[in-house]
PDB file of C-alpha atoms in Angstrom:
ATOM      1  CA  UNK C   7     -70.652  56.713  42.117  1.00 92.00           C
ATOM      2  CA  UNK C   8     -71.920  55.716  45.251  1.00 96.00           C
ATOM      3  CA  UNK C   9     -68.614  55.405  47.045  1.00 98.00           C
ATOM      4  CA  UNK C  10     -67.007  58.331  44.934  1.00 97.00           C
ATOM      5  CA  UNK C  11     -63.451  58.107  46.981  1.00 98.00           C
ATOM      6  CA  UNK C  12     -63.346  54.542  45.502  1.00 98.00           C
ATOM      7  CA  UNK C  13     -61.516  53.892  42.520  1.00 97.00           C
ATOM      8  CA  UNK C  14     -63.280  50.504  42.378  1.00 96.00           C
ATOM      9  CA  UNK C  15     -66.702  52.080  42.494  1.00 96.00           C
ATOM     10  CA  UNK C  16     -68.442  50.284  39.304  1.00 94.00           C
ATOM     11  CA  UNK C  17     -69.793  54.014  38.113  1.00 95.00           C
ATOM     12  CA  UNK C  18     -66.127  55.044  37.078  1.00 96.00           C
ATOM     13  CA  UNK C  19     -64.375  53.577  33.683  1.00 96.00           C
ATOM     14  CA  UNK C  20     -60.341  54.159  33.788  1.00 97.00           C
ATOM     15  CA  UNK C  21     -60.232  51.688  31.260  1.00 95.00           C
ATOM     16  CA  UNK C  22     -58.029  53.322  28.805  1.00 96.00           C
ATOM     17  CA  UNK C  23     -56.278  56.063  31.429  1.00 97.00           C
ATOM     18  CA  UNK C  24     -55.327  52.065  32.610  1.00 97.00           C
ATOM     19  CA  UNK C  25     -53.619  51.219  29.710  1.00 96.00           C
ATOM     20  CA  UNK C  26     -51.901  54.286  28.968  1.00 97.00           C
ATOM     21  CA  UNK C  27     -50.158  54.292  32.242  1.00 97.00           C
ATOM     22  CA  UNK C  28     -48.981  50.549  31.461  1.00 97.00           C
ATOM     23  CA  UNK C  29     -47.857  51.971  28.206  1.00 98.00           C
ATOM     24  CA  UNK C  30     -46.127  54.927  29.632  1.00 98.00           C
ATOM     25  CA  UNK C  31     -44.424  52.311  32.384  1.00 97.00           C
ATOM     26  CA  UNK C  32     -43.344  49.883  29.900  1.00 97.00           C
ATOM     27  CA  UNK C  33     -41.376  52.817  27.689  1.00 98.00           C
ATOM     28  CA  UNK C  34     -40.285  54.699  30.948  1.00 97.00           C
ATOM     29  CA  UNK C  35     -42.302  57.846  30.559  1.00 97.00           C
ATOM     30  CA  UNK C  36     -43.130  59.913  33.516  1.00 95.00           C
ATOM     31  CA  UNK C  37     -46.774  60.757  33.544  1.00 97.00           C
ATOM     32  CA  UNK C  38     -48.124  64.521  34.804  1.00 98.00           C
ATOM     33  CA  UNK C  39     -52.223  63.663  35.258  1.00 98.00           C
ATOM     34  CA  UNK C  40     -54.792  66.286  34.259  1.00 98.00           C
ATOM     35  CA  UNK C  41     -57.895  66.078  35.844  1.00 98.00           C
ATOM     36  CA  UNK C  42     -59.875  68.391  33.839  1.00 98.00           C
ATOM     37  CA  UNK C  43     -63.765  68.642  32.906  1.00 97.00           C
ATOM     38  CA  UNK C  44     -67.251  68.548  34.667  1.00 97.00           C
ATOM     39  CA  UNK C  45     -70.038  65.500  33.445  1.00 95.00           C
ATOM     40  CA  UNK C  46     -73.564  67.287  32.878  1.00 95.00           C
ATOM     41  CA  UNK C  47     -74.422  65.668  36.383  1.00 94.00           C
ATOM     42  CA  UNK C  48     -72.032  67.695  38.406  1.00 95.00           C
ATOM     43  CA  UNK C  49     -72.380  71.172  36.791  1.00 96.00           C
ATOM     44  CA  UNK C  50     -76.484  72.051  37.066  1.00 95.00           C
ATOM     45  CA  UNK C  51     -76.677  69.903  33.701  1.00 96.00           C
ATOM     46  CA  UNK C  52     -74.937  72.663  31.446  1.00 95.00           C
ATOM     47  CA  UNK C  53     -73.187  72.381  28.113  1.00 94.00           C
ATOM     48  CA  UNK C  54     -69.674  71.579  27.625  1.00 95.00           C
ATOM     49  CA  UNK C  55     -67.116  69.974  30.349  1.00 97.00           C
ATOM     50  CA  UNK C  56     -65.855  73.549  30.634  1.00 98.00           C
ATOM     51  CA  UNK C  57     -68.064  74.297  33.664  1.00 98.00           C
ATOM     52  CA  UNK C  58     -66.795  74.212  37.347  1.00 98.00           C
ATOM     53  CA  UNK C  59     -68.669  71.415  39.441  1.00 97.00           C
ATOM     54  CA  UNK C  60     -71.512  72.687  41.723  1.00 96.00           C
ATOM     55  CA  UNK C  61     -70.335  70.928  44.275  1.00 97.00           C
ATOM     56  CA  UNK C  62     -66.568  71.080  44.775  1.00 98.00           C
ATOM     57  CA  UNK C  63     -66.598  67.981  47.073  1.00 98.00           C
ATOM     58  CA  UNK C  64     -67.439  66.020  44.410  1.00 96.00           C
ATOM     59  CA  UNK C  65     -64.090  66.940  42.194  1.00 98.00           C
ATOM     60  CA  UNK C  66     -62.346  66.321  45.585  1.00 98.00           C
ATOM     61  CA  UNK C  67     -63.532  62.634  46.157  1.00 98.00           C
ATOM     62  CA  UNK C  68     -62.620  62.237  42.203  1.00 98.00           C
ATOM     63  CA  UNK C  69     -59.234  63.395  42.893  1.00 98.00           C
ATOM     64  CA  UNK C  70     -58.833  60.946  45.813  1.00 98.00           C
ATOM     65  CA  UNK C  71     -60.191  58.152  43.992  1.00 98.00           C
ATOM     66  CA  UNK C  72     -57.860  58.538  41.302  1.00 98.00           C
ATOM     67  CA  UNK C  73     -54.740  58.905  43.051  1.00 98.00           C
ATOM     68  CA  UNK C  74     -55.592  55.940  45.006  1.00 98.00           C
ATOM     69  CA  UNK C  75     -55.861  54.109  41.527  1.00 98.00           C
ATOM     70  CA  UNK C  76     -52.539  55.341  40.257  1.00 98.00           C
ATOM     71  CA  UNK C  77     -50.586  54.937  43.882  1.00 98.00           C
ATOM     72  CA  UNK C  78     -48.343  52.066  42.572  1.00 97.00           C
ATOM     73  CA  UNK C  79     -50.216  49.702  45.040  1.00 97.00           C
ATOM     74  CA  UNK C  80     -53.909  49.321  43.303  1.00 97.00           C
ATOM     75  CA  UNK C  81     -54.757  46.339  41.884  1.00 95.00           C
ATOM     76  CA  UNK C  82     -56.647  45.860  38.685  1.00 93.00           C
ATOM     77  CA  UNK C  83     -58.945  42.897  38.093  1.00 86.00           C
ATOM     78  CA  UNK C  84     -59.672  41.933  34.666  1.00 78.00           C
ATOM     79  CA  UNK C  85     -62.502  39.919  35.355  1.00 76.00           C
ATOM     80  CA  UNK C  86     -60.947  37.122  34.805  1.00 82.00           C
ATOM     81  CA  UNK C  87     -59.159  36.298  37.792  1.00 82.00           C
ATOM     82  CA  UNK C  88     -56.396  38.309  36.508  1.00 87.00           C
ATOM     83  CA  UNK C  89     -54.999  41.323  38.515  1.00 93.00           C
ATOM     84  CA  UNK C  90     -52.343  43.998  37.523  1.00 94.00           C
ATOM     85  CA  UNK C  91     -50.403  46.604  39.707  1.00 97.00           C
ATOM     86  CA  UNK C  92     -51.378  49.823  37.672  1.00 97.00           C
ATOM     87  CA  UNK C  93     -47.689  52.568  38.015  1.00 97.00           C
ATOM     88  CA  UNK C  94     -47.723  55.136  40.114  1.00 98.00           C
ATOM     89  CA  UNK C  95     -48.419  58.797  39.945  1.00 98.00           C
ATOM     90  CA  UNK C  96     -46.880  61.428  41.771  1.00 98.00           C
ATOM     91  CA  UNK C  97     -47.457  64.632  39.309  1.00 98.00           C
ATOM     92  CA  UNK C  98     -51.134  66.228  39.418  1.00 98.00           C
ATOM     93  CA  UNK C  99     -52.285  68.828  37.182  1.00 98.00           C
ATOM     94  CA  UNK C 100     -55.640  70.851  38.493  1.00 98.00           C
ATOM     95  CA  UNK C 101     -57.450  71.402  35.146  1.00 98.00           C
ATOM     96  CA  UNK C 102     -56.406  73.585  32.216  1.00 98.00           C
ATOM     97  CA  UNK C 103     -56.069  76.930  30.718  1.00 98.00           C
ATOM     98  CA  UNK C 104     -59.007  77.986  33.141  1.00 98.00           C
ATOM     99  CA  UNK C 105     -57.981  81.570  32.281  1.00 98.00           C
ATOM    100  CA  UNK C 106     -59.564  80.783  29.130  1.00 98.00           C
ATOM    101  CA  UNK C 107     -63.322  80.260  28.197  1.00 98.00           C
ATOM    102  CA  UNK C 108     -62.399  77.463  26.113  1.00 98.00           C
ATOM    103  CA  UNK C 109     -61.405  75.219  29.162  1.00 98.00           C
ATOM    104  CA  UNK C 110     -63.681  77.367  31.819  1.00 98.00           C
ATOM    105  CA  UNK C 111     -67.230  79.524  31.712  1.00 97.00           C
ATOM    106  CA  UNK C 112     -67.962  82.006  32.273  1.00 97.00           C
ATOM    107  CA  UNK C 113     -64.558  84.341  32.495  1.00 98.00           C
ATOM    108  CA  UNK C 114     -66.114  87.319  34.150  1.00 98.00           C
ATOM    109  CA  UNK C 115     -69.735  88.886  35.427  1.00 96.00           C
ATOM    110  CA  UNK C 116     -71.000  91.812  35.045  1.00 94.00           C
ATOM    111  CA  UNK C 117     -71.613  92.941  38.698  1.00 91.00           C
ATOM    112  CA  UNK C 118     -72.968  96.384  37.940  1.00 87.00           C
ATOM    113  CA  UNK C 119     -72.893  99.102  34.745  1.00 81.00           C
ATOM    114  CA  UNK C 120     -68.945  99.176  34.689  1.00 82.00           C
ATOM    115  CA  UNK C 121     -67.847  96.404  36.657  1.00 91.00           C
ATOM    116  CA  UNK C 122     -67.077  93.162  36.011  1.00 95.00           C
ATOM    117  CA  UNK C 123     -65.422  90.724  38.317  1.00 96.00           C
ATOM    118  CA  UNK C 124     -63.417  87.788  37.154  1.00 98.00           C
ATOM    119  CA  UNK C 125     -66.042  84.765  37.630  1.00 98.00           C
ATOM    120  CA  UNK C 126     -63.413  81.992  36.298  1.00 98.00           C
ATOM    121  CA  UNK C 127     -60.600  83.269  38.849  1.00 98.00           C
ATOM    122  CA  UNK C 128     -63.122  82.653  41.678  1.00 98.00           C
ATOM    123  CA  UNK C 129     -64.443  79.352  40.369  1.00 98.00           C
ATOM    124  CA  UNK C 130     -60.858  78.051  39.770  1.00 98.00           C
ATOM    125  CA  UNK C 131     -59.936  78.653  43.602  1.00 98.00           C
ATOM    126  CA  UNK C 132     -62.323  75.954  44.545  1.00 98.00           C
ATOM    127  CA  UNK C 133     -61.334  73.959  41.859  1.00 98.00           C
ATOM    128  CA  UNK C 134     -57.440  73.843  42.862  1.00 98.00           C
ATOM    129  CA  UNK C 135     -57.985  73.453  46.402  1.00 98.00           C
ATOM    130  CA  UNK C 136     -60.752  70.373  45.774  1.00 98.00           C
ATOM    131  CA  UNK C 137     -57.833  68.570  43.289  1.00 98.00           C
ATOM    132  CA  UNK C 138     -55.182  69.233  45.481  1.00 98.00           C
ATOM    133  CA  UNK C 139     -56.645  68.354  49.524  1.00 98.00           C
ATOM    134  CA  UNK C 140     -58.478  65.552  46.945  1.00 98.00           C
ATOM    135  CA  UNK C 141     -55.021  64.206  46.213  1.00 98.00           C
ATOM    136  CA  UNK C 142     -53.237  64.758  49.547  1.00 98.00           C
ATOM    137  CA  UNK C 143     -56.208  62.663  50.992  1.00 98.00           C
ATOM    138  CA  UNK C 144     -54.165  59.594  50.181  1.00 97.00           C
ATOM    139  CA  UNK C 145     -51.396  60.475  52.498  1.00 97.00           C
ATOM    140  CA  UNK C 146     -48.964  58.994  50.224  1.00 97.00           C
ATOM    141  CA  UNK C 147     -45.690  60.333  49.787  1.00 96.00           C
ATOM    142  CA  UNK C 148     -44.327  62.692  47.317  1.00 97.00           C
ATOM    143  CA  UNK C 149     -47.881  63.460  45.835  1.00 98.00           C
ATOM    144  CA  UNK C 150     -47.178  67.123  44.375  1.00 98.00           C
ATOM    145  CA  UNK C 151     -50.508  69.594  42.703  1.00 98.00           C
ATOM    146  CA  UNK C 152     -50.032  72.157  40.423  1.00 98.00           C
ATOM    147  CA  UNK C 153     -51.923  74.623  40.040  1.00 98.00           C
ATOM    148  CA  UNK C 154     -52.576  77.410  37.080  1.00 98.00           C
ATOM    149  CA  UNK C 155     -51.846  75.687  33.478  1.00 98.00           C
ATOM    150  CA  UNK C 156     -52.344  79.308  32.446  1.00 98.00           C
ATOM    151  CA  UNK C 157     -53.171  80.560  28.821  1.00 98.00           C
ATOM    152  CA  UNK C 158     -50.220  82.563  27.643  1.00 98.00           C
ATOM    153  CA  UNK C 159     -52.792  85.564  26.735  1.00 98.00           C
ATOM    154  CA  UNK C 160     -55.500  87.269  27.951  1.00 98.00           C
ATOM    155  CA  UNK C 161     -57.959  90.254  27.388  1.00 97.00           C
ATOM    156  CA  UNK C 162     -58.767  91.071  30.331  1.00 97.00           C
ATOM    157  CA  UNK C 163     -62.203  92.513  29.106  1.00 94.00           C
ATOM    158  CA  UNK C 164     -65.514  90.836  30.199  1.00 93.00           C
ATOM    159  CA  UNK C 165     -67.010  93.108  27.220  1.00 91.00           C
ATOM    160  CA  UNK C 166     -65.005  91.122  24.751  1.00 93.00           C
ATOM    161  CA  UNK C 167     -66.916  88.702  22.374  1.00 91.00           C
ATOM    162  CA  UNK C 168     -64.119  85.875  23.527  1.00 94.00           C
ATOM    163  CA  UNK C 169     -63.536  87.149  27.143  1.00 96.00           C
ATOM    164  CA  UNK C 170     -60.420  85.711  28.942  1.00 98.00           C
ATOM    165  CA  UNK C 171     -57.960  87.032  31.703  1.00 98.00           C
ATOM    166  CA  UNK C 172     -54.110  87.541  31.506  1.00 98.00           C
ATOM    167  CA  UNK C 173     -52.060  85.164  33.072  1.00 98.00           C
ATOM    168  CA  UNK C 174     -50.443  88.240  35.634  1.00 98.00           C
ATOM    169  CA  UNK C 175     -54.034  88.898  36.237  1.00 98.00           C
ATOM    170  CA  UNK C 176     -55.189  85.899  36.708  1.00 98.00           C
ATOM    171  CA  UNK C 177     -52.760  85.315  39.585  1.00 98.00           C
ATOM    172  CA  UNK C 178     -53.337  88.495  41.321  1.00 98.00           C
ATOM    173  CA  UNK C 179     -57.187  87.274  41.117  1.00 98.00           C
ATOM    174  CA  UNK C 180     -56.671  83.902  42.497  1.00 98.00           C
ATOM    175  CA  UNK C 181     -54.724  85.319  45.450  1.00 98.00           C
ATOM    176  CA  UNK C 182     -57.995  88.428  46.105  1.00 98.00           C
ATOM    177  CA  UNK C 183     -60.333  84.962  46.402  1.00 98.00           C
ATOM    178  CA  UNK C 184     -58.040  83.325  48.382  1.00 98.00           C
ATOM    179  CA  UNK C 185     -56.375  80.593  46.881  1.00 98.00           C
ATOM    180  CA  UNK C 186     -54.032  79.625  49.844  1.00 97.00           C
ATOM    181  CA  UNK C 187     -53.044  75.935  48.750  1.00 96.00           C
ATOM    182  CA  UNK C 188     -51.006  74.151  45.868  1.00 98.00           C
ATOM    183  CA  UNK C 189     -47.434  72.684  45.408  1.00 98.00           C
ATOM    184  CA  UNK C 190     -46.649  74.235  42.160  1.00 98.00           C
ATOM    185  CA  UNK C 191     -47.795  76.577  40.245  1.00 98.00           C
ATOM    186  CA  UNK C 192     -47.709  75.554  36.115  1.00 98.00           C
ATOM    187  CA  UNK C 193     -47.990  77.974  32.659  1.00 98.00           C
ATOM    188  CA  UNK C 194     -47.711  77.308  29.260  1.00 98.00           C
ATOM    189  CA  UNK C 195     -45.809  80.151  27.812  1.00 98.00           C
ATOM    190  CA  UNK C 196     -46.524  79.338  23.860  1.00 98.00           C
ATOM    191  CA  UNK C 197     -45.218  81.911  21.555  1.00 97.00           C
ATOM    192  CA  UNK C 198     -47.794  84.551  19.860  1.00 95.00           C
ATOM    193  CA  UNK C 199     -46.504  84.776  16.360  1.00 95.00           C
ATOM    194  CA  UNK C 200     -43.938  82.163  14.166  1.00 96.00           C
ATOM    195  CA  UNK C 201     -41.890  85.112  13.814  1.00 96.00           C
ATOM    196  CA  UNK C 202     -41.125  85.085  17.217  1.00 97.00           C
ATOM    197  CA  UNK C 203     -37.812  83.088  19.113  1.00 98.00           C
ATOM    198  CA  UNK C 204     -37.963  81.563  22.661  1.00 98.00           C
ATOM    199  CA  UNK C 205     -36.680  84.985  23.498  1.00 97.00           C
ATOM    200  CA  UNK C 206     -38.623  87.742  21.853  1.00 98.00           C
ATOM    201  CA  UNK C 207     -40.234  89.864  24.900  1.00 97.00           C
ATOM    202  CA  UNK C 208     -43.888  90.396  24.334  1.00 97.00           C
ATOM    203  CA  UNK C 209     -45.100  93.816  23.376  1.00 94.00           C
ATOM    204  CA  UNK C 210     -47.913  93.965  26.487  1.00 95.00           C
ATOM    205  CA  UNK C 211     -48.470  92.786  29.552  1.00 94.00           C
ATOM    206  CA  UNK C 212     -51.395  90.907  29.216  1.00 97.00           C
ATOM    207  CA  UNK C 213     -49.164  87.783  27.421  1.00 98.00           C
ATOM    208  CA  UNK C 214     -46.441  85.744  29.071  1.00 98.00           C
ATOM    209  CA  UNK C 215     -44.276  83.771  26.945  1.00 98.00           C
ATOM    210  CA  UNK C 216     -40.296  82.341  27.586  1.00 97.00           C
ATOM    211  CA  UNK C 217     -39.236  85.991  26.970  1.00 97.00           C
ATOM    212  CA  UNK C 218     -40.627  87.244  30.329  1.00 97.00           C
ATOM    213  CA  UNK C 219     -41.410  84.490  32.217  1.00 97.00           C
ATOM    214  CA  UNK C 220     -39.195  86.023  34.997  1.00 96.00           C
ATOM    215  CA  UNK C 221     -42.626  88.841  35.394  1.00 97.00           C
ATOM    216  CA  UNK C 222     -44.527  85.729  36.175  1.00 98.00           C
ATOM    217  CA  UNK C 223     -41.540  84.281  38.212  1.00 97.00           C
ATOM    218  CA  UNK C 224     -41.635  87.256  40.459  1.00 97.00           C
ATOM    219  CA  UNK C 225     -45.376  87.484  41.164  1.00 98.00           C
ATOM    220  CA  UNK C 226     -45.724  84.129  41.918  1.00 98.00           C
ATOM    221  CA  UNK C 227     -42.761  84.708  44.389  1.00 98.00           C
ATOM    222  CA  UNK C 228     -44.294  88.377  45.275  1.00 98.00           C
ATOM    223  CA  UNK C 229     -47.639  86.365  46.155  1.00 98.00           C
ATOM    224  CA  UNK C 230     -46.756  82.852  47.306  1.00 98.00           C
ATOM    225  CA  UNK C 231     -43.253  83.301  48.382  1.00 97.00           C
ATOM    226  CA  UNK C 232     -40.562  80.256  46.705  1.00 94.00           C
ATOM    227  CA  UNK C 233     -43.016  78.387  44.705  1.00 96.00           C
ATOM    228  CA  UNK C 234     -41.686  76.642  41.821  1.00 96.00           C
ATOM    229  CA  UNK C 235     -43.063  76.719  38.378  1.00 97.00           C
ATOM    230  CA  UNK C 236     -43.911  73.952  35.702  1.00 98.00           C
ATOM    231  CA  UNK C 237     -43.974  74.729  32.414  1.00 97.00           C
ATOM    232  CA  UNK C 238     -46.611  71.761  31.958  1.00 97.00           C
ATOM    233  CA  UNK C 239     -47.351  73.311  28.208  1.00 97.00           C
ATOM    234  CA  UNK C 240     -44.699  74.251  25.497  1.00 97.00           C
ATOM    235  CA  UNK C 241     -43.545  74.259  21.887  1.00 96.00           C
ATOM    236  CA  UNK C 242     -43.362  75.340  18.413  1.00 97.00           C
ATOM    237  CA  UNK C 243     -45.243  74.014  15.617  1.00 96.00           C
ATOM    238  CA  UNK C 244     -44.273  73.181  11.836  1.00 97.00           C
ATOM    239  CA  UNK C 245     -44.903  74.457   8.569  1.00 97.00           C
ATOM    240  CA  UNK C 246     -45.962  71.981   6.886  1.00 95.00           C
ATOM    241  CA  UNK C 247     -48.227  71.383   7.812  1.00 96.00           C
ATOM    242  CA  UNK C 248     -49.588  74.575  10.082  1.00 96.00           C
ATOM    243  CA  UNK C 249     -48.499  77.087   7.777  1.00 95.00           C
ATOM    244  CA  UNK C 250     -50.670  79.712   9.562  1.00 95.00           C
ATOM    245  CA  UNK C 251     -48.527  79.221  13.104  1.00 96.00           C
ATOM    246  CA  UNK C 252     -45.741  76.866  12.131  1.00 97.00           C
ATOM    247  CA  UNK C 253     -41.560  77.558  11.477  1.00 98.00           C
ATOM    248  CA  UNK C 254     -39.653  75.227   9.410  1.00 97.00           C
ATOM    249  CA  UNK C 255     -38.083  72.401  10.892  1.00 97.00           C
ATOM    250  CA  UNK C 256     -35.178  73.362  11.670  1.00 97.00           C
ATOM    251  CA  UNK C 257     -36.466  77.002  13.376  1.00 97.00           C
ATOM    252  CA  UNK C 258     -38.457  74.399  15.129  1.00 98.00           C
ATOM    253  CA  UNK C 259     -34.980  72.632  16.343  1.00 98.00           C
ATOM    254  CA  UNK C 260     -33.005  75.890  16.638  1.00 98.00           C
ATOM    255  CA  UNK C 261     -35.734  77.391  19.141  1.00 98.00           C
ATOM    256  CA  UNK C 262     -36.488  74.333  21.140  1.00 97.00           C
ATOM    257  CA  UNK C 263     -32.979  74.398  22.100  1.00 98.00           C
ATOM    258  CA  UNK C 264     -32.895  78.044  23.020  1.00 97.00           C
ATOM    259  CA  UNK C 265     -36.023  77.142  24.817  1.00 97.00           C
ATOM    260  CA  UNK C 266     -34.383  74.714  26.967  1.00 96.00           C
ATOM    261  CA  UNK C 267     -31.408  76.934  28.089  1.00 96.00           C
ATOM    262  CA  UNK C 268     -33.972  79.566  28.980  1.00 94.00           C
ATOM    263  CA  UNK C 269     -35.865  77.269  30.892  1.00 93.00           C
ATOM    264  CA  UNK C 270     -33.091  75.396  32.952  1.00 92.00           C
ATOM    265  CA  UNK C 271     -31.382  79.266  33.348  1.00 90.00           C
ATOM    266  CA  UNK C 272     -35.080  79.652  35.397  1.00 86.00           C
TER     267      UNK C 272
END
């Protein structure tokens, strides 16, 4: 784009992020916005949206052009001599899982024979802070960033053929690079096995479900001092049809329920 802070710019297509805001408006749903993913342009021409941008300014102007979009006040022109008010947003999400090589590469370097330092940690500092002062930009009111979206689990291991970092690790990393600003921070505390309720504690530390979210509660708190904390991921799937990861249906209703209480008891 060659006004990237734009949302008119002709390079960007919201076309159907458009019409599912209408949507959400016209059946009263309350949107939380992702901005997630790197175009081949931004990240050295690499593989996969699950690279960092180069340039972090870049991801910032994004995230001001799209919150000027979805302000409530922006206009849409159909080219027809037709405008629309697009809704509002006032919920920002700063990417996903990034404590996972799925939705971020890599997860750690090798920095010497037994060293490895946790490369996605350090990349997602400049990610959250470009979404976030991309956002406040607009100076509109009640804009609020999370940050995190964190993997339940992690290995910890840069050795690992799938390397990824534990969510309590993952914080403690983020705060060693220096990640000073966010609203919120945000997990997704998904259970590990279907024979496990809202409430089953985790047998290590390197996972972080409902059943000690209060460990990742306290470092946050430890860190950051009273930040709150959006679960902005959750559930439990059904067998049928996942019969691999699924309950029956009414598991599925008992534990969301007991999921609930936990959550509003945090």
């Amino acid at each position: 784009p060659l006004k990237p802070t734009d949302p008119a710019d002709p390079a960007y297509d919201w076309s159907r992020y458009d019409q599912l805001m209408l949507n959400a408006k016209k059946y009263k749903i309350q949107v939380l916005m992702t901005i997630f993913g790197t175009p081949r342009w931004a990240n050295g021409n690499k593989k996969g949206i699950n690279r960092a941008p180069r340039q972090m300014a870049f991801l910032k102007y994004f995230a001001t052009a799209a919150a000027k979009r979805y302000s409530g006040t922006f206009k849409r022109d159909d080219g027809n001599g037709n405008t629309t008010t697009l809704p509002a947003v006032r919920k920002w999400l700063a990417w996903n899982e990034p404590n996972n090589p799925v939705f971020l590469s890599p997860q750690w370097t090798k920095i010497n024979k037994h060293r490895y330092v946790a490369t996605a940690a350090k990349l997602y500092v400049g990610i959250c802070t470009a979404v976030w002062s991309g956002v406040h930009a607009t100076k509109l009111k009640g804009e609020v960033v999370a940050c995190g979206a964190t993997d339940p689990r992690g290995n910890n291991s840069g050795k690992n053929r799938r390397p990824s970092i534990s969510p309590l690790a993952f914080l403690q990393w983020l705060k060693k690079f220096g990640l000073r600003h966010f609203d919120v921070y945000a997990h997704h505390p998904y259970y590990s096995r279907p024979s496990e309720a809202p409430s089953t504690k985790p047998k290590t530390k390197n996972v972080v479900t409902l059943g000690n979210i209060g460990d990742l509660t306290k470092l946050l708190t430890r860190l950051y001092g009273n930040k709150k904390l959006w679960i902005t991921e959750y559930g439990y799937q059904t067998s049928p049809p996942d019969r691999l990861f699924g309950v029956t249906w009414s598991k599925q209703a008992k534990y969301l329920t007991q999921a609930y209480q936990i959550a509003r008891k945090n």
